[in-house]
Each structure stands twice: as structure tokens, then as C-alpha cells.
Coordinates of C-alpha atoms in Angstrom, one line a residue:
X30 CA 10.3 -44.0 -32.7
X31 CA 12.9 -44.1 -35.5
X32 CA 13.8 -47.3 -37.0
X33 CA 17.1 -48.5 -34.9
X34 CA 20.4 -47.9 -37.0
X35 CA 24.0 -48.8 -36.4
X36 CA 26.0 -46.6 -35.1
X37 CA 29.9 -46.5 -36.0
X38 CA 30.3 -48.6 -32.7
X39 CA 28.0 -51.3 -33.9
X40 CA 25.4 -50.8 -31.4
X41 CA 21.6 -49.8 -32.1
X42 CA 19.9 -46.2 -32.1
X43 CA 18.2 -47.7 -28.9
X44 CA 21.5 -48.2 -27.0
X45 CA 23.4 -44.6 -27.6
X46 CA 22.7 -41.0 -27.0
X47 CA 21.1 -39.7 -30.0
X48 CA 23.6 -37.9 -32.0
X49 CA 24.0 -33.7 -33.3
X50 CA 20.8 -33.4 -36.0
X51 CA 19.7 -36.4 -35.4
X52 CA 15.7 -36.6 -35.5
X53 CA 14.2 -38.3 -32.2
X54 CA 10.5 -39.3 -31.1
X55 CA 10.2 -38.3 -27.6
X56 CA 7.2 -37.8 -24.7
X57 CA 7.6 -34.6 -22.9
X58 CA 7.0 -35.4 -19.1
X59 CA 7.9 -31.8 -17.3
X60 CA 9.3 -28.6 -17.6
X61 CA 12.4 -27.2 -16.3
X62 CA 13.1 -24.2 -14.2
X63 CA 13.7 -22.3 -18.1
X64 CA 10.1 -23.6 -19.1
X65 CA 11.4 -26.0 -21.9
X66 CA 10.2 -29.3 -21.7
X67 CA 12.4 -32.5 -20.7
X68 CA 11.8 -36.0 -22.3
X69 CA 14.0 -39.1 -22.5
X70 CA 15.8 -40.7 -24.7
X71 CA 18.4 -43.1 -24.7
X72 CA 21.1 -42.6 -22.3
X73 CA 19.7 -38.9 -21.5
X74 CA 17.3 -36.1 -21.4
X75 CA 16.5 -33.6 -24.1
X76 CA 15.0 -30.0 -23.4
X77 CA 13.3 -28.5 -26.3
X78 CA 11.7 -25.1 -26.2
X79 CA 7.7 -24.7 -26.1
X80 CA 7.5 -28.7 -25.4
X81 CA 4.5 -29.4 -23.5
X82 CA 4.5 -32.0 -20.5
X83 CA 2.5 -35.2 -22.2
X84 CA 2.9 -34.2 -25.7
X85 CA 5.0 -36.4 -27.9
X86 CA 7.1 -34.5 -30.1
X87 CA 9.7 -35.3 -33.0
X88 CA 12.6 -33.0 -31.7
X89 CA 15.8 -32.5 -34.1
X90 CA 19.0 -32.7 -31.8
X91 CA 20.5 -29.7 -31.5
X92 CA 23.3 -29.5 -29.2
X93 CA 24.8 -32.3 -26.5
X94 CA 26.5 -31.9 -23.0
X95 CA 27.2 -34.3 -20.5
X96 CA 24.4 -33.7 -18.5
X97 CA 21.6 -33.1 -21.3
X98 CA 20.6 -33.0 -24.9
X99 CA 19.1 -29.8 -26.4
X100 CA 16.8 -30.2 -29.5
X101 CA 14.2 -28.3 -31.4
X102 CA 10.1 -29.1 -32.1
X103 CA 10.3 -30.9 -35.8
X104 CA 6.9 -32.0 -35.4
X105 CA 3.8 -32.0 -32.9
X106 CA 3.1 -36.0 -33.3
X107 CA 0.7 -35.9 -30.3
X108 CA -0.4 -32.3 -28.3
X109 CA -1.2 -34.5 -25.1
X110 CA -3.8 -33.7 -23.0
X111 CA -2.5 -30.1 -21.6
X112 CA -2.5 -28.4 -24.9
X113 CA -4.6 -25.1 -25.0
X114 CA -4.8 -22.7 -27.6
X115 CA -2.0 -20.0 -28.0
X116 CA -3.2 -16.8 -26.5
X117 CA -0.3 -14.0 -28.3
X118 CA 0.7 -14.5 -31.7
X119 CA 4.0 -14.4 -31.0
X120 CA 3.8 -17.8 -29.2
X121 CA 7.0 -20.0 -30.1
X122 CA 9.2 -17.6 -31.1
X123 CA 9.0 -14.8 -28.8
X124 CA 10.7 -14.8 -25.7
X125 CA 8.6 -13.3 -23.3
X126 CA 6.2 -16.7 -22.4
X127 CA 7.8 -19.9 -22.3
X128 CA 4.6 -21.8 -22.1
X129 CA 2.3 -20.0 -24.6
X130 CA 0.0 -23.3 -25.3
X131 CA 0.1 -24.8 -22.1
X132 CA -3.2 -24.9 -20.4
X133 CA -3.0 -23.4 -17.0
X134 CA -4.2 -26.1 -14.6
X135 CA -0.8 -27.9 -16.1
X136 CA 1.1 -24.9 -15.6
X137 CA 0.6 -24.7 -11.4
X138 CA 1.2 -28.5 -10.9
X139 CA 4.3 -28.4 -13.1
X140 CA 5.7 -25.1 -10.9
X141 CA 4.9 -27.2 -7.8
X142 CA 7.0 -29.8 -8.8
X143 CA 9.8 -27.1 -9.7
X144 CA 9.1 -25.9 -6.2
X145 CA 8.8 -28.9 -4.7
X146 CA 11.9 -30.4 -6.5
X147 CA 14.2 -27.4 -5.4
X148 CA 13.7 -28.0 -1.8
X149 CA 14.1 -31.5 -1.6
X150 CA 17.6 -31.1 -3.9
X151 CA 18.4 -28.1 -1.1
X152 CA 17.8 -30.1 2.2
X153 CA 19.4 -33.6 0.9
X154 CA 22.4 -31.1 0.0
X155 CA 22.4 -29.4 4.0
X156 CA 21.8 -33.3 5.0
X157 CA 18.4 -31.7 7.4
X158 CA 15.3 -33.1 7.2
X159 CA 12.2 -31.9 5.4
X160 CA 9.6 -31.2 7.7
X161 CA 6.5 -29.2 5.6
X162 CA 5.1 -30.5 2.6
X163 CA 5.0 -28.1 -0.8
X164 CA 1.5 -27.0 -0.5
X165 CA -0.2 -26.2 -3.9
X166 CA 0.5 -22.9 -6.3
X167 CA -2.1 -20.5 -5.0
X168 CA -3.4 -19.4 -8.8
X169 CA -3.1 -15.8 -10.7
X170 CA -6.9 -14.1 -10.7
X171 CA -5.7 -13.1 -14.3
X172 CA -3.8 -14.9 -17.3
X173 CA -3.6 -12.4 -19.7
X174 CA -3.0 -8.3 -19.1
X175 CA -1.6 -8.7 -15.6
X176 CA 2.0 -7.2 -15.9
X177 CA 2.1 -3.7 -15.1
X178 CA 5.7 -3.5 -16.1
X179 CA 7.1 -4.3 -19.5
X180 CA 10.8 -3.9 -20.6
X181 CA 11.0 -3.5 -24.3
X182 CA 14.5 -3.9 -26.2
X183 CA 15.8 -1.5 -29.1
X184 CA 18.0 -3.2 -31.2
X185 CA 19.2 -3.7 -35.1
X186 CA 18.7 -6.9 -35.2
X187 CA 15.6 -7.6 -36.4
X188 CA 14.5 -11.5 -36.3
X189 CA 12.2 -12.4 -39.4
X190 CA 9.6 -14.6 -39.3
X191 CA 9.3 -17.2 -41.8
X192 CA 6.1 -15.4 -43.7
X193 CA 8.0 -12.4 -44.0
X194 CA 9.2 -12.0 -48.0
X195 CA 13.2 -12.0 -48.3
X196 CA 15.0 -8.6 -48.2
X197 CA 13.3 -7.4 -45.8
X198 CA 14.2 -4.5 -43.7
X199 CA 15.9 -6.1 -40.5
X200 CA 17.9 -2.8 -39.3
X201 CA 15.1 -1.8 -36.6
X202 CA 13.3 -4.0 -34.4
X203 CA 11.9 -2.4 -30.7
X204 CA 9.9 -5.7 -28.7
X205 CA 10.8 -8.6 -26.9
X206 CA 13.8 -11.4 -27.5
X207 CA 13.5 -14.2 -29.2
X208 CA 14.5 -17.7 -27.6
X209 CA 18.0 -18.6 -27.7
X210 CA 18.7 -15.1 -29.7
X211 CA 19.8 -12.4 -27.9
X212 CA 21.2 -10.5 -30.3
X213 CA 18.2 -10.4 -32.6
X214 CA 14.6 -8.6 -31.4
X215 CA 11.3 -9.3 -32.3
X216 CA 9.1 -7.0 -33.1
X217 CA 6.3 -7.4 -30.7
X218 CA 2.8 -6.6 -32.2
X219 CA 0.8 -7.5 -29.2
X220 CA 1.8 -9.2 -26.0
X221 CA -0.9 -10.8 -23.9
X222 CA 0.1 -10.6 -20.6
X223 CA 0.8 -6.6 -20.5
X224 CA -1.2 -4.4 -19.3
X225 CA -4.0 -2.8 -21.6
X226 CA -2.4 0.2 -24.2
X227 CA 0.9 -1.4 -23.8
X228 CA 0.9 -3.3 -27.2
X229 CA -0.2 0.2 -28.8
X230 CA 2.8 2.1 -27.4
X231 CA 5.3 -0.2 -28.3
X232 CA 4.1 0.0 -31.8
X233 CA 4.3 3.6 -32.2
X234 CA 7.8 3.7 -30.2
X235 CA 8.2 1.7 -33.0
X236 CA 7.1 3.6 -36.0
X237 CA 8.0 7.3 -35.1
X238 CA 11.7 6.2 -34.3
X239 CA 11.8 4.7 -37.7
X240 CA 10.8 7.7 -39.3
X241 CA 12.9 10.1 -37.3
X242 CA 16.0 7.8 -37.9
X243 CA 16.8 7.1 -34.3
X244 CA 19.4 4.3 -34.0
X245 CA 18.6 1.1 -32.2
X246 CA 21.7 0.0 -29.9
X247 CA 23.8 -2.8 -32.0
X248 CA 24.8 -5.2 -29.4
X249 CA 28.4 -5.6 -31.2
X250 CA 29.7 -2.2 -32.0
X251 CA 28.2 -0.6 -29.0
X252 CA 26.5 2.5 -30.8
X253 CA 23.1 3.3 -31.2
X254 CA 20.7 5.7 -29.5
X255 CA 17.6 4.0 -28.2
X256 CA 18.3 0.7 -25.7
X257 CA 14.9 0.1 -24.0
X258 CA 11.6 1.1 -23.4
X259 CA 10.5 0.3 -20.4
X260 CA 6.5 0.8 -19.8
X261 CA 4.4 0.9 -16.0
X262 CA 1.1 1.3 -15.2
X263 CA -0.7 1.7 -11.7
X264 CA -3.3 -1.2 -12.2
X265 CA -5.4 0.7 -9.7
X266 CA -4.3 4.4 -10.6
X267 CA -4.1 4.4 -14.4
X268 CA -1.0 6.4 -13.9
X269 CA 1.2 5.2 -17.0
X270 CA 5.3 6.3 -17.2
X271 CA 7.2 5.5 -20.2
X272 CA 10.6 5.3 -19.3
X273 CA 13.2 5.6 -22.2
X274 CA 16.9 4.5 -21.5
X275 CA 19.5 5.6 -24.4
X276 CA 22.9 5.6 -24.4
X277 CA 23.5 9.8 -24.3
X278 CA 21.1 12.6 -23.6
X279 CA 20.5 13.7 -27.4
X280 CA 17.7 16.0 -26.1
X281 CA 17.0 17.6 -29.9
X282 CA 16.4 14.3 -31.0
X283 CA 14.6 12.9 -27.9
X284 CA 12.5 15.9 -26.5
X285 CA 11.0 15.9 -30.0
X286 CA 10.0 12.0 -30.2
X287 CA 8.4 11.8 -27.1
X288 CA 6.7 15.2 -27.6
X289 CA 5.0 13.4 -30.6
X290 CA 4.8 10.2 -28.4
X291 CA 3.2 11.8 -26.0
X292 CA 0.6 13.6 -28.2
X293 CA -0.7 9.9 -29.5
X294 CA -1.1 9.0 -25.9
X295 CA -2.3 12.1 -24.1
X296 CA -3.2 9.4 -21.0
X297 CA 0.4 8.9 -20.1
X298 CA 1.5 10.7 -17.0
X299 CA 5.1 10.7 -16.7
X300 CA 8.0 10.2 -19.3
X301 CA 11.7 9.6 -17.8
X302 CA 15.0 9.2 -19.7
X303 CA 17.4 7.1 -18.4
X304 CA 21.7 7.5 -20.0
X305 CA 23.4 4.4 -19.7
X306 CA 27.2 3.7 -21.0
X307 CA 27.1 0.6 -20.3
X308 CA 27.9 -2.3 -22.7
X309 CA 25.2 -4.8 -21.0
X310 CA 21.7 -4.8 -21.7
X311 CA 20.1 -3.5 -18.5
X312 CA 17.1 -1.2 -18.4
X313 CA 18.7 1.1 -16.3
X314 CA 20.9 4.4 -16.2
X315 CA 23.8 6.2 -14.4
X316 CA 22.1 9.7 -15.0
X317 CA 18.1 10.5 -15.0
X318 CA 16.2 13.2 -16.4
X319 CA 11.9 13.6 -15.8
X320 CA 11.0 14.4 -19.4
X321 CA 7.3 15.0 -18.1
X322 CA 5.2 14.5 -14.9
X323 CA 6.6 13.6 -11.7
X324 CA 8.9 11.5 -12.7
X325 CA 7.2 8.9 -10.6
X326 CA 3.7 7.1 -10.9
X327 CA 1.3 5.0 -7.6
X328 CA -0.5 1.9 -7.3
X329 CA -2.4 0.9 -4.3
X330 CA -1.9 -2.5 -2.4
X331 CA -4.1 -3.4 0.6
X332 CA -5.3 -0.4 0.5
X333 CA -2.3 1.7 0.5
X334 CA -0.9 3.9 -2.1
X335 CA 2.9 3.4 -3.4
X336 CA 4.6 5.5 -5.1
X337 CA 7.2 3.9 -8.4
X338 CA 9.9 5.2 -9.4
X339 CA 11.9 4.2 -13.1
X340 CA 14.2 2.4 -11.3
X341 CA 12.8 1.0 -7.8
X342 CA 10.9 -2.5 -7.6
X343 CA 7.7 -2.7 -7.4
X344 CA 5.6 -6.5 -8.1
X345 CA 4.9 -6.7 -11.7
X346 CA 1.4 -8.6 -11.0
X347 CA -0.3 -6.1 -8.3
X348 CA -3.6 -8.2 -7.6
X349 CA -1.5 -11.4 -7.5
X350 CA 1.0 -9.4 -4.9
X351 CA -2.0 -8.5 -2.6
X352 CA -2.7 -12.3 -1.9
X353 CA 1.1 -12.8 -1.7
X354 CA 1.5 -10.4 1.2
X355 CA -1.2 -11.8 2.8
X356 CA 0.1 -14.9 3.4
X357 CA 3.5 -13.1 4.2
X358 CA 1.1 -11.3 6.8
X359 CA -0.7 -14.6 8.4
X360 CA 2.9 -16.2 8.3
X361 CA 4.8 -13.6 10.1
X362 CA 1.6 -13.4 12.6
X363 CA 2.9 -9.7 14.0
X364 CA 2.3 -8.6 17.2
X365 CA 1.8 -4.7 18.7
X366 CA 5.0 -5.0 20.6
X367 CA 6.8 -6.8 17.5
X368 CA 9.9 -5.3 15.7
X369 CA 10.0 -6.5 12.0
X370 CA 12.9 -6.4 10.3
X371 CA 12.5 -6.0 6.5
X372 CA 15.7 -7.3 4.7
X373 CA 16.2 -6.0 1.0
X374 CA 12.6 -4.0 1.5
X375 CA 13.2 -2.3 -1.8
X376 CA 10.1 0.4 -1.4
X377 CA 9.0 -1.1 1.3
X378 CA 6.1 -2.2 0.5
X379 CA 5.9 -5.9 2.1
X380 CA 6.5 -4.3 5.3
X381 CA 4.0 -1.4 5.1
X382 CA 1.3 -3.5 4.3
X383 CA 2.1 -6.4 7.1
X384 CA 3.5 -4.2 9.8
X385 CA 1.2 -1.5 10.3
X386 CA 0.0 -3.3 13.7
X387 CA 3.7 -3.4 14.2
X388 CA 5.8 -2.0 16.9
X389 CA 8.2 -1.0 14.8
X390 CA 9.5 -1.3 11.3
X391 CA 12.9 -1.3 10.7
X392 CA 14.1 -1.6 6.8
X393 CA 17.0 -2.5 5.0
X394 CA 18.3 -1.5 1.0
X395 CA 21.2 -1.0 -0.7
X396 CA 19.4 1.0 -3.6
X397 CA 19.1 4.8 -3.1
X398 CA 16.2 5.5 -5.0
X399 CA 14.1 2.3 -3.6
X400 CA 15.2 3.7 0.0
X401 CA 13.9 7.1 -0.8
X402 CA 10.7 5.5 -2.1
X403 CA 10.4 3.4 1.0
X404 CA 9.9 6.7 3.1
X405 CA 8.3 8.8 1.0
X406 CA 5.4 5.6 1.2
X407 CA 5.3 5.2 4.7
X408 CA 5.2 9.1 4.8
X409 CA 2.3 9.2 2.6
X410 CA 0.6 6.0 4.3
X411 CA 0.5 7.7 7.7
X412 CA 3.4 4.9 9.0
X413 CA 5.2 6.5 11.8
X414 CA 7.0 3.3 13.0
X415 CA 9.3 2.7 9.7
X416 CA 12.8 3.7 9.9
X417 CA 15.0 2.4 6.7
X418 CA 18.9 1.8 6.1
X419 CA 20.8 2.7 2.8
X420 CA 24.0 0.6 2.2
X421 CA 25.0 -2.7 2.8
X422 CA 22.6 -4.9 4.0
X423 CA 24.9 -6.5 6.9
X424 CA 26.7 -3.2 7.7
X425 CA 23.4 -1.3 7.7
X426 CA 21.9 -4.1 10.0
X427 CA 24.6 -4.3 12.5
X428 CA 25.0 -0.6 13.0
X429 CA 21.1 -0.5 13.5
X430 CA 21.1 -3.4 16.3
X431 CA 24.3 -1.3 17.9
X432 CA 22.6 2.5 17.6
X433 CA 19.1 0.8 19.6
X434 CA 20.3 -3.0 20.9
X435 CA 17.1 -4.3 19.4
X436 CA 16.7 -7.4 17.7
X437 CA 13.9 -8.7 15.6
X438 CA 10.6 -11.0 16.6
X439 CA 9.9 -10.7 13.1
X440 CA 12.6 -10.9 10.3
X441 CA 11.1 -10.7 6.7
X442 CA 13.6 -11.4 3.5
X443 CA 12.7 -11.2 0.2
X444 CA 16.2 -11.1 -1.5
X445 CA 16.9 -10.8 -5.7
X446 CA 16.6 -13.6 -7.6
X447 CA 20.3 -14.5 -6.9
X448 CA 19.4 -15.4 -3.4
X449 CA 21.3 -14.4 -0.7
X450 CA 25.1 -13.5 -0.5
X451 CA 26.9 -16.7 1.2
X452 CA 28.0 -14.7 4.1
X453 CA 24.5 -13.4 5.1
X454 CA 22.5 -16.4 6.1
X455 CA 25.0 -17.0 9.1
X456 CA 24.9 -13.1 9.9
X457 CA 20.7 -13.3 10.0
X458 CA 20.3 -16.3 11.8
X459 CA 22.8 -14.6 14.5
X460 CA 20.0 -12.6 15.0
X461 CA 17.8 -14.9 16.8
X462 CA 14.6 -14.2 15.4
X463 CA 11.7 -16.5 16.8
X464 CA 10.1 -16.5 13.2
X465 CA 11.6 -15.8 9.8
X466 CA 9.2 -15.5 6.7
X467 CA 11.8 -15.8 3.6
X468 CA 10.1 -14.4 -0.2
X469 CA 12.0 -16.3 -3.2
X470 CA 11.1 -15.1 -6.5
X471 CA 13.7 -17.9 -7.5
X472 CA 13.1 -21.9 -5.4
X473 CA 16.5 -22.4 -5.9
X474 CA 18.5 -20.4 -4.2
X475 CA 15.7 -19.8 -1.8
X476 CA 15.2 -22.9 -0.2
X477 CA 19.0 -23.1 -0.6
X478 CA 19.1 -20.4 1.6
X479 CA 15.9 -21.9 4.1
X480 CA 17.9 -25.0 4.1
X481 CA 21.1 -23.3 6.1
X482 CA 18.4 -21.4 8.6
X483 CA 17.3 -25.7 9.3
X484 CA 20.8 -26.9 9.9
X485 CA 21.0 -23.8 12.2
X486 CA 17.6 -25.0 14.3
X487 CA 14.7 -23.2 12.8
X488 CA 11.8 -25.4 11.7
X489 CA 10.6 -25.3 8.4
X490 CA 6.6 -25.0 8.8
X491 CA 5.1 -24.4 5.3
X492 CA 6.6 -23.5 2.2
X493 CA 3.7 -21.8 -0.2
X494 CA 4.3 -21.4 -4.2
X495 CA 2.2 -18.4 -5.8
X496 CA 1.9 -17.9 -9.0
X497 CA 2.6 -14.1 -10.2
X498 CA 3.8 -14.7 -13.8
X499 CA 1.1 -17.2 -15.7
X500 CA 2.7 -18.7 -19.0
X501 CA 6.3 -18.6 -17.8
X502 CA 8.4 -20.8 -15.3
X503 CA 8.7 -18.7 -12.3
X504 CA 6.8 -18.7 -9.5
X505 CA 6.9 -16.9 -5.9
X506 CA 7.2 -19.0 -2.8
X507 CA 6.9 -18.2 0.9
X508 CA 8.9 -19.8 3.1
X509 CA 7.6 -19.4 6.8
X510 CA 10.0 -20.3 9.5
X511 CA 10.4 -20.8 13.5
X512 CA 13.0 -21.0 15.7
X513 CA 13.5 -24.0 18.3
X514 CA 11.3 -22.8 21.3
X515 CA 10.5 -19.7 19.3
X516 CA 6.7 -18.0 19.6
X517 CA 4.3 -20.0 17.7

């Protein structure tokens, strides 16, 4: 540690909250639900980016708040004993992975503890008790090559790296974010966790814009021509769609870049172009046009085929989403006489794969497209028991239960990252289900949400983390729950 000093108030460094640029010596002991690491120091905790739990760092202080410190890596004074060697190299100032050098044994025990921390905050909050114990992160069967979706950014904002010479052209840059820096874009060379060809793409997306002189979108002034590129492949199909989302049609311009796209990667099946006019950077569009193919690609889970559209949700990590809805499966223990209700079902694809021994399925989504997909794959799966609901969640679900005065022995939610609305909890535990299996993608608000289903009377019997997204903070968890004198 630094020597102590006086501060203006006559007390010692080791008695005040480091100040703004002040250099600090601190051990890293977790990671935080953004990935950076958290360390003491006097009178608080700093979070510095790419800080691995039991290295000991010297941090420059960045930026103070009542509640933390934020700081920057000056120095590696000690890896610790979880330091692995970086597998992109973009780690540390890309983005995409916020722990690029953190071996992965470290990585599931620290996203237990984010689980685990989550629902304890949750339950003391509802004043319920905790009855399960956080059981361990079931493991990816893949760190590197396992997303089959990647969302690429346009923008002309190019962030240089520091071996880059000075003047450099800075106008274009197509990849991935860096940290803290959303109006700049790094160019991404080669990202390790997407899927194979991926890294290839990007780069000529890249190079063929720049010499067509197609504008990036500029974050301030709102102008510009290409916003995203947005790449999927069927893991088990090979069926590849790039999806490009711009800001107006432009089809002189467009038709003939991905014509020449498209030529360099005769194995791509489908192109879409998505127009957005919105000021937000979202991958997705207002209007859509099928550039080439179907417009659509497939992947298979459990053994049955889905079909993906640009714009519905389909699990970025498909071998790691086969295990997850497995355990969804054993959880929700179905029965032939069972109705399952599937709340935000988005393609429907939890619900085909658990619910084909189902009496019936009966879905719920407020997206269009992911509504249409949802029956066009239990069409195409041979599911004759799946009936789904556009619109409102809540309005959907209580004109369903009035139209056929059935209620569910099954009710599976798997809501956005968001969680659920306030007002929805109370409107699904009306329902009465003997078991609810809840799917967060985000611990917070999910066992926020699992917490109000306790103070209502459902046990909490197992909460289980899996891990869909190696070298980044988040982390799947299913909640399995039963109501009071409910069917084991």
C-alpha cells in the first residue's frame, strides 16, 4: 500500500476514502453483477474493470459515489491464483467478455455467489424465509465458439488502440463496444466466443463498406447508413443469416454490398435488412425486407427443429440451452393430463421441448413475429396440443382462462431480463398453479420476483444457476417452485 499522507483534514491515507486520481493498492475479492472486480479500501469499495477475484492490483481512482469507488488497472502487482491466459485479443478493452483472463472454475463459483447473493438480498427484502440452497453453476460444454448470435455495431467512432500510429483513420469502425465507451466501436478482428466464420464476416462487412463509402450511424447527429450487423448460425443446421439493420432502405447501395458479401461467403443462407428510425441503438427495425433465402434459418434442440427469425429469441448458446431445458423439464415434472402455461414463450421453444407428453400447451407473447414462429414450430414438430396468445401477457392470459375455464398444473415463465412487470406476479400466483418453474436470465429481478410467489405460499425447492455465457457475468437460473399442498 501507499505510504500514508495527510489529507487537508489532518487524518492519514488509511483513515479516508481514497480521493479522484489517486493511486491505490487493493486485493480484488469478487466480481459484481457487471463483471468488474470489487476490492476494499478505506472507508469503501472500488470496482475496476477486468480485475480478477484474488489478484492485487494498483487501481487509479477514477470516479467516487456514495455507495462505491470506480478505478482503473495501473498495474497487475499480483495475478492471484485464478489468472488464465487471455483467449481473444481484444481482451481488456473490448466489451463483449468482461472476464477475458479469468480461469473458468473461478468464473462458476463467483456466478454462484452472484446468484446466491441475489436471492438472499430478495427474500430478506419480502421478509420470507429461504428454504433451498443455491446449488452449483451447472458448467458450459464449450468456452470459446458457443454463441450463435452476434450483434455487431456500425459506428464513426472508431476507438484506437495504443499501438495504432497517430492520425489514424477513426471515421469507420464495425465490431463490438469498448468498456465504458459507447460512443466509440472497436474494431473486432476475432471474437472467441462466436461461432466459427463469424470473425471472417465481420471483417469483410468491414472492408467492402469502407470501399463503397457506406456511412456508419454517428451516435450524435443521427445520420449514417449502416447501424448493425447482426450474425446467426444453426449450431446444428449450418444455416447462417446475416441480418443488416440501416436506417433507410437505400437498395442501390445495399443490394449491391451484400451481392458482393454474399459472393465471399457463398455458405450463407439468408440475408435480411432491417430500417430502423430510431435514435437508440437497437438491432432491430420497424420495416423488413428478405434480401435472400427465407428470410428465416433452424437449429435443432432435443431433437426438434426451430425455426429463427431476425427478430425472434432464440438461446444464443444451443448445447448449453439443451441441458437448461432439461432441468426446466425434470422441474416442471409434467404429466399426460397437465396443462402448461408458457408465459413470455417467445418461439416457444421451452414449452415444445418439455410439454410434448403434455395435455396441452397453452403460450403467451406479446411479439408478433416470435408468436408466428411459435406455431410455425409446433406445426413443423408435429405438436397438436400448442395453442399461443399475441398481446398482453395478462389480457391475453385472462381471456384464455375465460374462452376454456382452465387453469394451469404447470406454469413456466421465462420473462426478459427486466423481470416481470410489478403487476404480474400477483395476477400469476391468482392462478393457482401447484408448481411454478420461473427462467431468469437476470438473479435479480428473478428471485425478486420468486420472492413475492413465497410471501404468497409457494415453497421455494431448488434454485439452479447454468452457465450459458462463459467469460461474462451472467448466468441462467431455474427457479422451481410448489404451492402449499400442491402435487409433489
Amino acid at each position: 500500500m501507499e505510504s500514508p499522507v495527510e489529507s487537508k483534514g489532518g487524518s492519514t491515507w488509511e483513515e479516508r476514502r481514497p480521493h479522484k486520481n489517486e493511486l491505490v493498492d487493493v486485493l480484488i475479492e469478487r466480481i459484481d453483477d457487471r463483471g468488474r472486480g470489487v476490492g476494499p479500501v478505506p472507508k469503501a469499495k472500488l470496482t475496476v474493470r477486468f480485475a480478477n477475484p484474488g489478484a492485487t492490483i494498483q487501481a487509479r481512482v477514477l470516479g467516487r459515489s456514495k455507495k462505491r469507488l470506480d478505478g482503473r488497472i495501473e498495474q497487475i502487482l499480483d495475478p492471484g491464483p485464478h489468472a488464465s491466459p487471455a483467449r481473444c485479443p481484444h481482451a481488456g478493452v473490448c466489451g463483449g467478455c468482461a472476464l477475458p483472463t479469468l480461469d473458468y472454475a473461478e468464473q462458476l463459483r463467483q456466478k454462484r455467489l452472484l446468484v446466491e447473493d441475489a436471492v438472499v438480498r430478495a427474500f430478506e427484502a419480502r421478509g420470507v424465509a429461504l428454504t433451498a440452497e443455491v446449488g452449483d453453476v451447472v458448467p458450459a460444454p464449450r468456452l470459446e465458439g458457443y454463441r450463435n448470435k452476434m450483434d455487431f455495431t456500425f459506428g464513426s467512432k472508431r476507438y484506437i488502440l495504443e499501438h495504432e500510429p497517430q492520425g489514424v483513420d477513426a471515421s469507420f469502425g464495425l465490431g463490438l463496444h469498448a468498456p465504458g465507451l459507447y460512443q466509440k466501436v472497436l474494431d473486432v478482428e476475432h471474437c472467441a466466443i462466436a461461432f466459427e466464420g463469424a470473425s471472417e464476416i465481420v471483417r469483410a462487412a468491414r472492408e467492402l463498406a469502407i470501399e463503397r463509402g457506406l456511412s456508419p450511424w454517428d451516435l450524435k447527429s443521427h445520420t449514417g447508413l449502416l447501424r448493425h450487423l447482426v450474425l446467426r448460425r444453426g449450431e446444428r443446421t449450418g444455416e447462417t443469416m446475416i441480418n443488416l439493420v440501416t436506417s433507410e432502405r437505400a437498395a442501390a447501395q445495399i443490394d449491391a454490398y451484400v451481392a458482393t458479401l454474399i459472393e465471399r461467403f457463398p455458405g450463407v443462407t439468408t440475408v435480411v435488412q432491417n430500417l430502423t428510425t430510431r435514435e437508440a441503438t437497437v438491432a432491430y427495425g420497424e420495416e423488413q425486407h428478405v434480401l435472400m433465402g427465407p428470410g428465416t434459418i433452424s437449429d435443432i434442440i432435443s431433437g426438434k427443429r426451430f425455426l429463427i427469425s431476425a427478430d425472434s429469441f432464440f438461446q444464443t448458446n444451443t448445447a448449453q440451452a439443451e441441458r437448461l431445458f432439461e432441468i426446466v423439464r425434470e422441474r416442471a415434472a409434467l404429466e399426460a393430463r397437465d396443462t402448461l402455461f408458457d408465459v413470455y414463450c417467445g418461439a416457444g421453444t421451452i414449452g415444445l421441448v418439455i410439454g410434448e407428453d403434455a395435455g396441452a400447451i397453452v403460450g403467451f407473447e406479446s411479439a408478433p413475429t416470435a408468436v408466428r414462429d411459435a406455431r410455425l414450430n409446433a406445426e413443423r414438430n408435429g405438436v397438436a396440443n400448442a395453442t399461443y396468445h399475441e398481446g398482453d401477457v395478462l389480457a391475453t392470459m385472462r381471456e384464455a382462462l375465460d374462452e376454456r375455464s382452465v387453469r394451469p398444473d404447470v406454469l413456466v415463465v421465462d420473462p426478459p431480463r427486466a423481470g416481470l412487470h410489478p403487476k404480474v406476479p400477483a395476477q400469476l400466483i391468482d392462478l393457482g398453479s401447484p408448481r411454478v418453474v420461473y427462467v431468469s436470465c437476470n438473479p435479480k429481478t428473478g428471485a425478486q420476483d420468486v420472492a413475492a410467489f413465497v410471501e404468497a405460499g409457494y415453497e421455494l425447492q431448488s434454485v439452479e444457476p447454468v452457465d450459458l455465457f462463459p467469460h461474462t457475468p451472467h448466468v441462467e437460473a431455474v427457479f422451481s417452485l410448489r404451492r402449499s399442498g400442491g402435487r409433489r
